[in-house]
Amino acid sequence: ALEKIELKALLSEVPRQRGSLISILREVNESFGYVSEEDVDEIAEYLNITANQVFGVLTFYSELRTKPAGEKTIKFCVGPSCYLKGIEKIEKAFQENLGVNMGETTPDGKFTLTPTHCNGTCAQSPMLQGDGTIYGQVKPEDAPKIVEEWRK
């Protein structure tokens, strides 16, 4: 969770209105890597809304996190083109290689696996993205090579 002082300082910079919620969540997520349960409660109190309302928005947007992410986030496109071309098999290969499920972070804190919506690179499907690099036409057998490349 954020230090109370840091979160209060961040909140003091935005209007105390419902329309600020997404901006606040994005700022907390960007600044600290995730939004904790304690942060949700503090934001709800500041905006005079329920924690459930904050959590609903927080979990709706895939780029917002409720747990710390690994050093590298591997994003798997789950759009129609990637889905039809077998992204699920690629996800499984990475999950087996890293020993974690989708949405989880490896015990060493190096990698987080996460789904993402279509990013418009359908000609390269199935694709995944890591640290801003797009890997297109990925096959399950590519997983060990890509993971090894990212470990360096």
PDB file of C-alpha atoms in Angstrom:
ATOM      1  CA  ALA A   1       0.000   0.000   0.000  1.00  0.00           C
ATOM      2  CA  LEU A   2       1.047   3.566  -0.495  1.00  0.00           C
ATOM      3  CA  GLU A   3       2.309   5.539   2.425  1.00  0.00           C
ATOM      4  CA  LYS A   4      -0.680   7.498   3.734  1.00  0.00           C
ATOM      5  CA  ILE A   5       1.219  10.756   3.218  1.00  0.00           C
ATOM      6  CA  GLU A   6       2.038   9.973  -0.431  1.00  0.00           C
ATOM      7  CA  LEU A   7      -1.539   9.004  -1.293  1.00  0.00           C
ATOM      8  CA  LYS A   8      -2.949  12.040   0.515  1.00  0.00           C
ATOM      9  CA  ALA A   9      -0.555  14.281  -1.446  1.00  0.00           C
ATOM     10  CA  LEU A  10      -1.628  12.668  -4.707  1.00  0.00           C
ATOM     11  CA  LEU A  11      -5.309  13.018  -3.832  1.00  0.00           C
ATOM     12  CA  SER A  12      -4.875  16.670  -2.855  1.00  0.00           C
ATOM     13  CA  GLU A  13      -3.860  17.423  -6.458  1.00  0.00           C
ATOM     14  CA  VAL A  14      -7.133  16.264  -8.041  1.00  0.00           C
ATOM     15  CA  PRO A  15     -10.701  17.548  -7.759  1.00  0.00           C
ATOM     16  CA  ARG A  16     -12.800  15.791  -5.126  1.00  0.00           C
ATOM     17  CA  GLN A  17     -15.406  14.526  -7.592  1.00  0.00           C
ATOM     18  CA  ARG A  18     -16.433  11.177  -9.063  1.00  0.00           C
ATOM     19  CA  GLY A  19     -15.121  12.124 -12.475  1.00  0.00           C
ATOM     20  CA  SER A  20     -11.596  12.068 -11.018  1.00  0.00           C
ATOM     21  CA  LEU A  21     -11.715   8.358 -10.213  1.00  0.00           C
ATOM     22  CA  ILE A  22     -10.080   6.990 -13.365  1.00  0.00           C
ATOM     23  CA  SER A  23      -7.390   9.678 -13.274  1.00  0.00           C
ATOM     24  CA  ILE A  24      -6.630   8.874  -9.639  1.00  0.00           C
ATOM     25  CA  LEU A  25      -6.475   5.123 -10.276  1.00  0.00           C
ATOM     26  CA  ARG A  26      -4.198   5.587 -13.272  1.00  0.00           C
ATOM     27  CA  GLU A  27      -1.891   7.901 -11.326  1.00  0.00           C
ATOM     28  CA  VAL A  28      -1.672   5.558  -8.328  1.00  0.00           C
ATOM     29  CA  ASN A  29      -1.103   2.571 -10.625  1.00  0.00           C
ATOM     30  CA  GLU A  30       1.568   4.392 -12.631  1.00  0.00           C
ATOM     31  CA  SER A  31       3.320   5.810  -9.583  1.00  0.00           C
ATOM     32  CA  PHE A  32       3.327   2.713  -7.413  1.00  0.00           C
ATOM     33  CA  GLY A  33       2.767  -0.200  -9.797  1.00  0.00           C
ATOM     34  CA  TYR A  34      -0.643  -1.203  -8.447  1.00  0.00           C
ATOM     35  CA  VAL A  35      -3.621  -0.058  -6.359  1.00  0.00           C
ATOM     36  CA  SER A  36      -3.895  -1.840  -3.008  1.00  0.00           C
ATOM     37  CA  GLU A  37      -7.070  -2.544  -1.007  1.00  0.00           C
ATOM     38  CA  GLU A  38      -6.041   0.161   1.450  1.00  0.00           C
ATOM     39  CA  ASP A  39      -5.631   2.607  -1.434  1.00  0.00           C
ATOM     40  CA  VAL A  40      -9.113   1.692  -2.700  1.00  0.00           C
ATOM     41  CA  ASP A  41     -10.582   2.513   0.712  1.00  0.00           C
ATOM     42  CA  GLU A  42      -8.735   5.843   0.910  1.00  0.00           C
ATOM     43  CA  ILE A  43      -9.771   6.842  -2.624  1.00  0.00           C
ATOM     44  CA  ALA A  44     -13.388   5.890  -1.907  1.00  0.00           C
ATOM     45  CA  GLU A  45     -13.407   7.992   1.235  1.00  0.00           C
ATOM     46  CA  TYR A  46     -11.834  10.952  -0.585  1.00  0.00           C
ATOM     47  CA  LEU A  47     -14.396  10.825  -3.408  1.00  0.00           C
ATOM     48  CA  ASN A  48     -17.301   9.988  -1.077  1.00  0.00           C
ATOM     49  CA  ILE A  49     -18.168   6.797  -2.975  1.00  0.00           C
ATOM     50  CA  THR A  50     -18.098   3.149  -1.923  1.00  0.00           C
ATOM     51  CA  ALA A  51     -15.004   0.977  -2.079  1.00  0.00           C
ATOM     52  CA  ASN A  52     -17.031  -1.374  -4.310  1.00  0.00           C
ATOM     53  CA  GLN A  53     -17.503   1.419  -6.839  1.00  0.00           C
ATOM     54  CA  VAL A  54     -13.759   2.114  -6.862  1.00  0.00           C
ATOM     55  CA  PHE A  55     -12.946  -1.594  -7.111  1.00  0.00           C
ATOM     56  CA  GLY A  56     -15.432  -2.036  -9.969  1.00  0.00           C
ATOM     57  CA  VAL A  57     -13.653   0.599 -12.036  1.00  0.00           C
ATOM     58  CA  LEU A  58     -10.220  -0.651 -10.972  1.00  0.00           C
ATOM     59  CA  THR A  59     -10.903  -4.200 -12.123  1.00  0.00           C
ATOM     60  CA  PHE A  60     -12.683  -3.152 -15.327  1.00  0.00           C
ATOM     61  CA  TYR A  61      -9.524  -1.735 -16.918  1.00  0.00           C
ATOM     62  CA  SER A  62      -6.908  -4.379 -17.682  1.00  0.00           C
ATOM     63  CA  GLU A  63      -4.024  -1.911 -17.448  1.00  0.00           C
ATOM     64  CA  LEU A  64      -4.809  -1.225 -13.780  1.00  0.00           C
ATOM     65  CA  ARG A  65      -3.399  -3.688 -11.259  1.00  0.00           C
ATOM     66  CA  THR A  66      -4.498  -4.794  -7.795  1.00  0.00           C
ATOM     67  CA  LYS A  67      -1.182  -6.547  -7.064  1.00  0.00           C
ATOM     68  CA  PRO A  68       2.424  -5.618  -7.799  1.00  0.00           C
ATOM     69  CA  ALA A  69       3.587  -6.628 -11.277  1.00  0.00           C
ATOM     70  CA  GLY A  70       6.827  -8.351 -12.127  1.00  0.00           C
ATOM     71  CA  GLU A  71       9.796  -6.552 -13.633  1.00  0.00           C
ATOM     72  CA  LYS A  72       8.513  -7.563 -17.058  1.00  0.00           C
ATOM     73  CA  THR A  73       4.868  -7.909 -18.026  1.00  0.00           C
ATOM     74  CA  ILE A  74       4.078 -10.290 -20.857  1.00  0.00           C
ATOM     75  CA  LYS A  75       0.787  -9.297 -22.477  1.00  0.00           C
ATOM     76  CA  PHE A  76      -1.104 -11.835 -24.561  1.00  0.00           C
ATOM     77  CA  CYS A  77      -3.555 -10.529 -27.145  1.00  0.00           C
ATOM     78  CA  VAL A  78      -6.952 -12.106 -26.600  1.00  0.00           C
ATOM     79  CA  GLY A  79      -8.616 -10.397 -29.562  1.00  0.00           C
ATOM     80  CA  PRO A  80     -10.560 -12.452 -32.107  1.00  0.00           C
ATOM     81  CA  SER A  81      -7.720 -12.882 -34.614  1.00  0.00           C
ATOM     82  CA  CYS A  82      -5.196 -14.029 -32.003  1.00  0.00           C
ATOM     83  CA  TYR A  83      -7.779 -16.252 -30.368  1.00  0.00           C
ATOM     84  CA  LEU A  84      -8.608 -17.967 -33.666  1.00  0.00           C
ATOM     85  CA  LYS A  85      -4.904 -18.455 -34.391  1.00  0.00           C
ATOM     86  CA  GLY A  86      -4.201 -20.220 -31.086  1.00  0.00           C
ATOM     87  CA  ILE A  87      -3.131 -17.661 -28.470  1.00  0.00           C
ATOM     88  CA  GLU A  88      -4.438 -20.033 -25.770  1.00  0.00           C
ATOM     89  CA  LYS A  89      -1.768 -22.618 -26.667  1.00  0.00           C
ATOM     90  CA  ILE A  90       0.899 -19.912 -26.474  1.00  0.00           C
ATOM     91  CA  GLU A  91      -0.406 -18.712 -23.105  1.00  0.00           C
ATOM     92  CA  LYS A  92      -0.237 -22.297 -21.840  1.00  0.00           C
ATOM     93  CA  ALA A  93       3.356 -22.683 -23.068  1.00  0.00           C
ATOM     94  CA  PHE A  94       4.423 -19.544 -21.187  1.00  0.00           C
ATOM     95  CA  GLN A  95       2.490 -20.584 -18.085  1.00  0.00           C
ATOM     96  CA  GLU A  96       4.226 -23.961 -18.084  1.00  0.00           C
ATOM     97  CA  ASN A  97       7.631 -22.407 -18.776  1.00  0.00           C
ATOM     98  CA  LEU A  98       7.298 -19.868 -15.947  1.00  0.00           C
ATOM     99  CA  GLY A  99       5.203 -21.945 -13.530  1.00  0.00           C
ATOM    100  CA  VAL A 100       2.438 -19.347 -13.071  1.00  0.00           C
ATOM    101  CA  ASN A 101      -1.087 -18.815 -14.346  1.00  0.00           C
ATOM    102  CA  MET A 102      -2.436 -15.880 -16.305  1.00  0.00           C
ATOM    103  CA  GLY A 103      -2.639 -12.805 -14.083  1.00  0.00           C
ATOM    104  CA  GLU A 104       0.076 -14.059 -11.733  1.00  0.00           C
ATOM    105  CA  THR A 105       3.659 -12.999 -11.102  1.00  0.00           C
ATOM    106  CA  THR A 106       6.555 -15.438 -10.876  1.00  0.00           C
ATOM    107  CA  PRO A 107       7.870 -16.034  -7.335  1.00  0.00           C
ATOM    108  CA  ASP A 108      11.143 -14.288  -8.230  1.00  0.00           C
ATOM    109  CA  GLY A 109       9.191 -11.173  -9.238  1.00  0.00           C
ATOM    110  CA  LYS A 110      10.587 -11.195 -12.778  1.00  0.00           C
ATOM    111  CA  PHE A 111       7.504 -11.864 -14.920  1.00  0.00           C
ATOM    112  CA  THR A 112       3.773 -11.196 -14.864  1.00  0.00           C
ATOM    113  CA  LEU A 113       1.460 -12.787 -17.422  1.00  0.00           C
ATOM    114  CA  THR A 114      -1.595 -10.794 -18.416  1.00  0.00           C
ATOM    115  CA  PRO A 115      -4.219 -10.773 -21.164  1.00  0.00           C
ATOM    116  CA  THR A 116      -4.691  -7.651 -23.238  1.00  0.00           C
ATOM    117  CA  HIS A 117      -7.261  -6.621 -25.791  1.00  0.00           C
ATOM    118  CA  CYS A 118      -6.574  -6.229 -29.483  1.00  0.00           C
ATOM    119  CA  ASN A 119      -3.855  -3.703 -30.219  1.00  0.00           C
ATOM    120  CA  GLY A 120      -4.398  -3.620 -33.969  1.00  0.00           C
ATOM    121  CA  THR A 121      -1.595  -5.936 -35.076  1.00  0.00           C
ATOM    122  CA  CYS A 122      -3.922  -8.636 -36.402  1.00  0.00           C
ATOM    123  CA  ALA A 123      -1.690  -9.304 -39.413  1.00  0.00           C
ATOM    124  CA  GLN A 124       0.912 -10.581 -36.928  1.00  0.00           C
ATOM    125  CA  SER A 125      -1.446 -12.747 -34.910  1.00  0.00           C
ATOM    126  CA  PRO A 126      -1.109 -14.543 -32.677  1.00  0.00           C
ATOM    127  CA  MET A 127       0.942 -11.938 -30.869  1.00  0.00           C
ATOM    128  CA  LEU A 128       2.244 -11.030 -27.471  1.00  0.00           C
ATOM    129  CA  GLN A 129       3.982  -7.982 -26.139  1.00  0.00           C
ATOM    130  CA  GLY A 130       6.722  -7.578 -23.573  1.00  0.00           C
ATOM    131  CA  ASP A 131       8.354  -4.337 -22.503  1.00  0.00           C
ATOM    132  CA  GLY A 132       6.990  -2.585 -25.572  1.00  0.00           C
ATOM    133  CA  THR A 133       8.291  -5.180 -28.027  1.00  0.00           C
ATOM    134  CA  ILE A 134       5.685  -6.954 -30.123  1.00  0.00           C
ATOM    135  CA  TYR A 135       6.259 -10.582 -31.005  1.00  0.00           C
ATOM    136  CA  GLY A 136       4.104 -11.635 -33.929  1.00  0.00           C
ATOM    137  CA  GLN A 137       3.176 -15.029 -35.325  1.00  0.00           C
ATOM    138  CA  VAL A 138       4.347 -16.629 -32.096  1.00  0.00           C
ATOM    139  CA  LYS A 139       4.263 -20.403 -31.689  1.00  0.00           C
ATOM    140  CA  PRO A 140       4.116 -22.325 -28.401  1.00  0.00           C
ATOM    141  CA  GLU A 141       7.639 -23.616 -28.964  1.00  0.00           C
ATOM    142  CA  ASP A 142       8.907 -19.999 -29.002  1.00  0.00           C
ATOM    143  CA  ALA A 143       8.137 -19.562 -25.278  1.00  0.00           C
ATOM    144  CA  PRO A 144      11.465 -20.824 -23.836  1.00  0.00           C
ATOM    145  CA  LYS A 145      13.513 -18.724 -26.270  1.00  0.00           C
ATOM    146  CA  ILE A 146      11.524 -15.551 -25.573  1.00  0.00           C
ATOM    147  CA  VAL A 147      11.651 -16.074 -21.792  1.00  0.00           C
ATOM    148  CA  GLU A 148      15.414 -16.659 -21.947  1.00  0.00           C
ATOM    149  CA  GLU A 149      15.841 -13.497 -24.015  1.00  0.00           C
ATOM    150  CA  TRP A 150      13.930 -11.490 -21.390  1.00  0.00           C
ATOM    151  CA  ARG A 151      15.890 -12.988 -18.494  1.00  0.00           C
ATOM    152  CA  LYS A 152      19.057 -11.330 -19.806  1.00  0.00           C
TER     153      LYS A 152
END
